[in-house]
Amino acid sequence: MTASKLEQAVIDGDLDTTLVEVQRFLDEGTLPQAVMEEHLIPAMAEVGRLFEENEYFVPELLIAARAMQEAMKILNPLLTNSGIKKAGRVVIGTVKGDFHDIGKNLVASMLEGGGFEVIDLGVDVSPEKFAEQAKEKPGSIIAMSALLTTTMTQMQAVIQKLEAEGLRATSKVIVGGAPVTDEFARKIGADGYSDNASAAVTLAKTFVKAV
Ligand code: B1M
């Protein structure tokens, strides 16, 4: 299937066209979630493929990522459901040593859109930092993202830290990110895994507690 103009603009890192196209879709009445799922996410998947095939290198990844992130700045407020009683609280972050945040940001936006209060700890988040938040905000869902096979092991370190601090019983843990699988999630003792942002919201809702 040929890429849409928006998809191609993100692949090319063409920021101006990306923003014009996002706005055009919205003006035409396309839902923000559809703009994200049908154009932006497939564009980043294609960027990943080009990188894997040595057609793209880190600079191309960065300019495509910038286009994606600027597009999300337009979509985020529209995905967020403000003024509604919060469904629950999620503490989210990309694990220690890992600086990928596009997927994590999408999950955070979708959770906010799904009515959750989201505390975003950013990238390169240590087990100590996750545990600190779990202690300060008991009952929160701890949501971790990892994009590298070398950093996904940090997810287990976070779970071990929660256990060591006596916080595991009050914190549900969900994980995701390209290299993470359901099997891995079970192995490290997470409570749930999802492979995309929408499914992460459905999953989080199964653990909802009043906050
Ligand atoms: Co990086 N990178 N990168 N990179 N990068 C990957 C991940 C890689 C697979 C590319 C490749 O070689 N094919 C590879 C990892 C290989 C591996 O570990 N097996 C890789 C590498 C090697 C690296 C560097 C080491 C490169 C280098 O410097 N030589 C370096 C590491 C830096 C570090 O973190 N320490 C690096 C750097 C970068 C950039 C900074 C240039 C940039 C990131 C910019 C940013 O995030 N701000 C970048 C990018 C853009 C990518 C690819 C191309 C795209 C990632 C992305 O944003 N995807 C990626 C290739 C790929 O994934 N195919 C790659 C789009 C995003 C929407 O998808 O994040 O998977 P994703 O999120 C999805 C789901 O996974 C899920 O929902 C999201 C939406 O549906 N999800 C969750 C994510 N988190 C979730 C949490 C949940 C639930 C679902 O619950 C809590």
XYZ file of N, CA and C in Angstrom, residues 17-188:
516
model
N 5.215 19.880 6.103
C 4.133 19.108 5.473
C 3.410 18.260 6.510
N 4.160 17.705 7.471
C 3.541 16.890 8.523
C 2.465 17.692 9.245
N 2.833 18.910 9.649
C 1.885 19.712 10.437
C 0.680 20.130 9.596
N 0.937 20.489 8.341
C -0.167 20.882 7.455
C -1.126 19.704 7.262
N -0.557 18.522 7.043
C -1.392 17.344 6.785
C -2.198 16.918 8.022
N -1.566 17.001 9.202
C -2.301 16.654 10.434
C -3.506 17.580 10.567
N -3.252 18.866 10.365
C -4.334 19.843 10.501
C -5.421 19.601 9.459
N -4.988 19.220 8.261
C -5.971 18.969 7.184
C -6.890 17.801 7.577
N -6.301 16.724 8.082
C -7.128 15.578 8.509
C -8.123 16.002 9.591
N -7.639 16.783 10.557
C -8.525 17.203 11.652
C -9.644 18.091 11.121
N -9.277 19.014 10.220
C -10.289 19.917 9.643
C -11.345 19.131 8.872
N -10.902 18.017 8.290
C -11.853 17.187 7.522
C -12.695 16.287 8.437
N -12.382 16.317 9.725
C -13.195 15.556 10.675
C -12.630 14.190 11.040
N -11.396 13.908 10.619
C -10.786 12.621 11.018
C -10.484 12.670 12.522
N -10.775 11.572 13.217
C -10.526 11.549 14.659
C -9.018 11.551 14.926
N -8.597 12.266 15.990
C -7.159 12.331 16.289
C -6.517 10.953 16.465
N -7.270 10.023 17.076
C -6.707 8.678 17.274
C -6.455 7.989 15.927
N -7.342 8.258 14.951
C -7.160 7.644 13.627
C -5.957 8.260 12.913
N -5.751 9.570 13.090
C -4.571 10.215 12.473
C -3.311 9.547 13.020
N -3.336 9.307 14.320
C -2.168 8.698 14.969
C -1.971 7.251 14.505
N -3.057 6.468 14.573
C -2.908 5.036 14.320
C -2.767 4.687 12.844
N -3.413 5.486 11.980
C -3.395 5.116 10.559
C -2.276 5.788 9.763
N -1.669 6.841 10.332
C -0.630 7.546 9.570
C 0.693 7.654 10.337
N 0.631 8.153 11.582
C 1.889 8.427 12.291
C 2.604 7.147 12.721
N 1.851 6.219 13.315
C 2.505 4.978 13.784
C 3.051 4.162 12.592
N 2.263 3.975 11.501
C 2.843 3.259 10.354
C 4.084 3.956 9.787
N 4.097 5.296 9.862
C 5.279 6.024 9.359
C 6.510 5.657 10.170
N 6.365 5.606 11.500
C 7.533 5.275 12.325
C 7.944 3.819 12.132
N 6.969 2.960 11.847
C 7.309 1.553 11.577
C 8.165 1.478 10.305
N 7.800 2.285 9.307
C 8.566 2.305 8.056
C 9.970 2.883 8.291
N 10.040 3.908 9.133
C 11.346 4.489 9.473
C 12.219 3.409 10.121
N 11.618 2.614 10.998
C 12.348 1.518 11.641
C 12.863 0.522 10.618
N 12.005 0.223 9.637
C 12.409 -0.738 8.594
C 13.600 -0.185 7.792
N 13.512 1.096 7.440
C 14.597 1.709 6.651
C 15.915 1.711 7.433
N 15.785 1.904 8.761
C 16.971 1.890 9.620
C 17.568 0.479 9.651
N 16.682 -0.503 9.786
C 17.151 -1.887 9.830
C 17.855 -2.274 8.532
N 17.400 -1.696 7.410
C 17.995 -2.049 6.123
C 19.137 -1.114 5.725
N 19.605 -0.347 6.705
C 20.739 0.566 6.487
C 20.488 1.620 5.421
N 19.218 1.946 5.210
C 18.917 3.052 4.296
C 18.819 4.339 5.099
N 18.469 4.211 6.369
C 18.409 5.355 7.277
C 19.441 5.156 8.371
N 19.963 6.286 8.860
C 20.885 6.250 9.988
C 20.314 7.145 11.096
N 21.034 7.270 12.205
C 20.475 7.985 13.360
C 19.966 9.404 13.007
N 20.669 10.200 12.199
C 20.120 11.544 11.908
C 18.732 11.495 11.267
N 18.511 10.544 10.350
C 17.185 10.420 9.718
C 16.134 10.010 10.760
N 16.547 9.120 11.677
C 15.615 8.726 12.744
C 15.205 9.938 13.559
N 16.195 10.776 13.853
C 15.918 11.942 14.705
C 14.972 12.928 14.029
N 15.179 13.161 12.723
C 14.283 14.159 12.102
C 12.879 13.586 11.901
N 12.787 12.270 11.666
C 11.454 11.652 11.572
C 10.781 11.695 12.950
N 11.558 11.397 13.992
C 11.005 11.413 15.357
C 10.527 12.812 15.719
N 11.270 13.827 15.271
C 10.864 15.208 15.583
C 9.532 15.533 14.910
N 9.377 15.102 13.646
C 8.112 15.347 12.930
C 6.959 14.662 13.665
N 7.205 13.421 14.082
C 6.175 12.663 14.812
C 5.799 13.385 16.107
N 6.820 13.826 16.835
C 6.552 14.451 18.139
C 5.818 15.781 17.994
N 6.177 16.548 16.967
C 5.483 17.831 16.749
C 4.029 17.574 16.348
N 3.814 16.512 15.564
C 2.437 16.155 15.183
C 1.646 15.791 16.437
N 2.294 15.064 17.343
C 1.598 14.648 18.572
C 1.257 15.844 19.462
N 2.046 16.925 19.338
C 1.723 18.122 20.140
C 0.366 18.694 19.718
N 0.020 18.529 18.444
C -1.303 18.990 17.987
C -2.374 18.010 18.471
N -2.055 16.708 18.394
C -3.083 15.703 18.703
C -3.312 15.496 20.205
N -2.243 15.645 21.002
C -2.361 15.339 22.438
C -3.535 16.010 23.148
N -3.693 17.341 22.995
C -4.823 17.966 23.719
C -6.165 17.411 23.271
N -6.232 16.937 22.035
C -7.502 16.415 21.518
C -7.758 14.991 22.011
N -6.666 14.281 22.332
C -6.816 12.912 22.826
C -7.130 12.910 24.318
N -6.856 14.031 24.963
C -7.002 14.097 26.412
C -8.414 14.503 26.797
N -8.940 13.747 27.714
C -10.316 13.933 28.169
C -10.327 14.697 29.480
N -10.169 16.018 29.442
C -10.065 16.724 30.722
C -11.443 16.934 31.341
N -11.439 17.247 32.630
C -12.693 17.574 33.306
C -13.516 16.368 33.709
N -13.022 15.168 33.400
C -13.767 13.969 33.763
C -13.097 13.363 35.001
N -13.904 12.767 35.888
C -13.310 12.142 37.075
C -12.309 11.068 36.629
N -11.127 11.121 37.202
C -10.066 10.236 36.729
C -10.386 8.762 36.998
N -10.045 7.936 36.007
C -10.333 6.503 36.107
C -9.353 5.808 37.046
N -8.188 6.406 37.248
C -7.145 5.798 38.059
C -5.860 6.550 37.776
N -4.781 6.126 38.413
C -3.526 6.847 38.199
C -2.459 5.913 37.642
N -1.693 6.422 36.688
C -0.615 5.633 36.091
C 0.691 6.423 36.193
N 1.713 5.747 36.675
C 3.059 6.327 36.679
C 3.800 5.659 35.532
N 4.198 6.435 34.545
C 4.799 5.834 33.341
C 6.205 6.371 33.095
N 7.041 5.526 32.507
C 8.380 5.980 32.135
C 9.060 4.966 31.240
N 10.080 5.447 30.527
C 10.961 4.542 29.780
C 12.094 4.162 30.732
N 12.426 2.885 30.749
C 13.364 2.374 31.771
C 14.784 2.920 31.639
N 15.533 2.701 32.685
C 16.919 3.189 32.785
C 17.774 2.780 31.571
N 18.533 3.713 31.057
C 19.439 3.440 29.941
C 18.788 3.576 28.588
N 17.489 3.838 28.578
C 16.736 3.866 27.317
C 16.130 5.255 27.107
N 16.399 5.823 25.916
C 15.963 7.199 25.651
C 14.834 7.270 24.626
N 14.318 6.120 24.219
C 13.199 6.122 23.266
C 11.924 6.544 23.993
N 11.244 7.545 23.439
C 10.034 7.963 24.170
C 8.796 8.146 23.302
N 8.899 7.857 22.022
C 7.725 8.107 21.159
C 6.573 7.171 21.544
N 6.870 5.885 21.660
C 5.829 4.925 22.030
C 5.295 5.194 23.432
N 6.210 5.481 24.352
C 5.802 5.777 25.738
C 4.876 6.995 25.759
N 5.223 8.019 24.966
C 4.387 9.230 24.936
C 3.001 8.932 24.354
N 2.970 8.052 23.351
C 1.665 7.680 22.776
C 0.813 6.963 23.817
N 1.450 6.048 24.543
C 0.709 5.310 25.579
C 0.204 6.299 26.634
N 1.074 7.242 27.030
C 0.662 8.241 28.040
C -0.524 9.063 27.528
N -0.470 9.491 26.268
C -1.566 10.299 25.699
C -2.865 9.512 25.676
N -2.763 8.248 25.269
C -3.970 7.422 25.171
C -4.551 7.155 26.568
N -3.675 6.981 27.553
C -4.161 6.760 28.917
C -4.878 8.009 29.422
N -4.300 9.162 29.128
C -4.966 10.415 29.538
C -6.307 10.526 28.846
N -6.301 10.195 27.557
C -7.548 10.217 26.793
C -8.564 9.235 27.356
N -8.056 8.151 27.962
C -8.935 7.135 28.551
C -9.365 7.499 29.966
N -9.003 8.694 30.427
C -9.485 9.188 31.712
C -8.533 8.961 32.881
N -7.316 8.499 32.625
C -6.364 8.279 33.720
C -5.580 9.553 34.038
N -5.225 9.677 35.313
C -4.236 10.693 35.680
C -2.886 10.056 35.347
N -2.054 10.758 34.600
C -0.779 10.167 34.188
C 0.384 10.983 34.738
N 1.257 10.301 35.454
C 2.482 10.950 35.919
C 3.597 10.402 35.035
N 4.128 11.266 34.176
C 5.133 10.826 33.205
C 6.523 11.158 33.728
N 7.286 10.108 34.034
C 8.630 10.311 34.592
C 9.684 10.510 33.504
N 9.281 10.403 32.242
C 10.224 10.655 31.139
C 10.993 9.410 30.747
N 12.238 9.632 30.348
C 13.081 8.518 29.883
C 14.192 8.252 30.899
N 14.880 7.109 30.718
C 16.036 6.783 31.555
C 15.656 6.792 33.047
N 14.521 6.159 33.333
C 13.989 6.203 34.701
C 14.518 5.010 35.512
N 15.138 5.312 36.612
C 15.749 4.257 37.444
C 14.691 3.503 38.253
N 15.009 2.278 38.691
C 14.101 1.532 39.566
C 13.765 2.337 40.824
N 14.755 3.072 41.352
C 14.534 3.873 42.563
C 13.449 4.919 42.335
N 13.496 5.547 41.158
C 12.534 6.613 40.848
C 11.112 6.036 40.718
N 11.002 4.879 40.047
C 9.675 4.241 39.954
C 9.168 3.912 41.361
N 10.070 3.336 42.193
C 9.655 2.918 43.541
C 9.247 4.127 44.384
N 10.001 5.202 44.230
C 9.690 6.441 44.970
C 8.261 6.912 44.653
N 7.905 6.883 43.379
C 6.555 7.316 42.971
C 5.496 6.341 43.467
N 5.833 5.037 43.429
C 4.876 4.022 43.903
C 4.593 4.230 45.388
N 5.617 4.677 46.118
C 5.469 4.909 47.556
C 4.642 6.169 47.808
N 4.963 7.226 47.046
C 4.249 8.503 47.238
C 2.805 8.432 46.796
N 2.546 7.602 45.773
C 1.198 7.523 45.198
C 0.717 6.070 45.224
N 0.403 5.548 46.414
C 0.013 4.137 46.486
C -1.219 3.842 45.632
N -1.245 2.653 45.069
C -2.394 2.266 44.231
C -2.196 2.626 42.768
N -1.068 3.289 42.445
C -0.836 3.649 41.041
C -0.458 2.415 40.229
N -0.798 2.471 38.964
C -0.317 1.444 38.033
C 1.059 1.906 37.566
N 2.038 1.016 37.643
C 3.388 1.357 37.183
C 3.521 0.834 35.749
N 3.747 1.760 34.813
C 3.785 1.402 33.387
C 5.168 1.683 32.826
N 5.790 0.614 32.304
C 7.163 0.769 31.804
C 7.262 0.467 30.321
N 8.073 1.275 29.645
C 8.336 1.068 28.227
C 9.830 0.824 28.027
N 10.176 -0.082 27.107
C 11.585 -0.305 26.741
C 11.641 -0.636 25.261
N 12.627 -0.083 24.584
C 12.771 -0.326 23.133
C 14.036 -1.096 22.786
N 14.874 -1.324 23.783
C 16.143 -2.003 23.510
C 16.184 -3.336 24.243
N 16.741 -4.331 23.572
C 16.852 -5.633 24.244
C 17.786 -5.517 25.457
N 18.691 -4.537 25.395
C 19.621 -4.368 26.524
C 18.981 -3.645 27.708
N 17.861 -2.965 27.493
C 17.252 -2.235 28.624
C 15.978 -2.903 29.141
N 15.408 -3.812 28.354
C 14.156 -4.424 28.825
C 14.347 -5.178 30.144
N 15.575 -5.601 30.404
C 15.860 -6.294 31.669
C 15.658 -5.367 32.875
N 15.712 -4.065 32.626
C 15.478 -3.100 33.709
C 14.066 -3.219 34.284
N 13.159 -3.764 33.463
C 11.783 -3.904 33.947
C 11.745 -4.837 35.150
N 12.533 -5.900 35.056
C 12.589 -6.843 36.177
C 13.234 -6.175 37.397
N 14.230 -5.333 37.135
C 14.888 -4.627 38.250
C 13.883 -3.732 38.976
N 12.962 -3.126 38.217
C 11.944 -2.272 38.848
C 11.010 -3.124 39.714
N 10.589 -4.275 39.166
C 9.687 -5.152 39.932
C 10.385 -5.630 41.205
N 11.654 -5.972 41.081
C 12.404 -6.422 42.269
C 12.523 -5.306 43.305
N 12.702 -4.091 42.817
C 12.812 -2.939 43.726
C 11.477 -2.720 44.453
N 10.377 -2.846 43.710
C 9.052 -2.683 44.334
C 8.851 -3.758 45.403
N 9.280 -4.977 45.080
C 9.153 -6.077 46.058
C 10.001 -5.789 47.297
N 11.235 -5.372 47.058
C 12.153 -5.108 48.175
C 11.637 -4.001 49.083
N 10.926 -3.057 48.512
C 10.422 -1.914 49.297
C 9.026 -2.184 49.866
N 8.506 -3.407 49.648
C 7.173 -3.736 50.145
C 6.063 -3.017 49.403
N 6.314 -2.642 48.149
C 5.331 -1.849 47.386
C 4.636 -2.657 46.294
N 5.047 -3.903 46.135
C 4.530 -4.679 45.000
C 3.033 -4.975 45.141
N 2.588 -5.243 46.378
C 1.180 -5.612 46.572
C 0.225 -4.475 46.218
N 0.705 -3.239 46.333
C -0.181 -2.099 46.068
C 0.055 -1.485 44.685
N 0.949 -2.088 43.893
C 1.249 -1.512 42.576
C 1.088 -2.559 41.485
N 0.136 -2.341 40.587
C 0.051 -3.209 39.410
C 1.130 -2.740 38.433
N 1.732 -3.688 37.726
C 2.816 -3.344 36.803
C 2.452 -3.776 35.391
N 2.508 -2.810 34.456
C 2.286 -3.169 33.051
C 3.502 -2.760 32.219
N 3.772 -3.564 31.191
C 4.975 -3.329 30.389
C 4.664 -3.395 28.894
N 5.528 -2.741 28.111
C 5.385 -2.790 26.665
C 6.592 -2.174 25.986
N 6.557 -2.160 24.661
C 7.693 -1.672 23.873
C 8.079 -2.744 22.878
N 8.679 -2.327 21.761
C 8.911 -3.243 20.641
C 9.522 -4.612 20.990
N 10.558 -4.698 21.834
C 11.143 -6.031 22.057
C 10.414 -6.842 23.133
N 9.482 -6.222 23.823
C 8.815 -6.878 24.958
C 7.708 -7.793 24.436
N 7.584 -8.953 25.049
C 6.534 -9.904 24.659
C 5.724 -10.293 25.891
N 4.597 -10.921 25.614
C 3.757 -11.411 26.706
C 4.545 -12.412 27.558
N 5.280 -13.253 26.868
C 6.062 -14.285 27.571
C 7.092 -13.642 28.503
N 7.753 -12.599 27.987
C 8.758 -11.900 28.808
C 8.088 -11.262 30.017
N 6.925 -10.647 29.765
C 6.201 -9.975 30.852
C 5.865 -10.967 31.965
N 5.401 -12.145 31.565
C 5.070 -13.173 32.572
C 6.322 -13.606 33.320
N 7.401 -13.791 32.562
C 8.649 -14.286 33.152
C 9.164 -13.347 34.247
N 9.046 -12.044 34.006
C 9.585 -11.100 35.009
C 8.564 -10.788 36.109
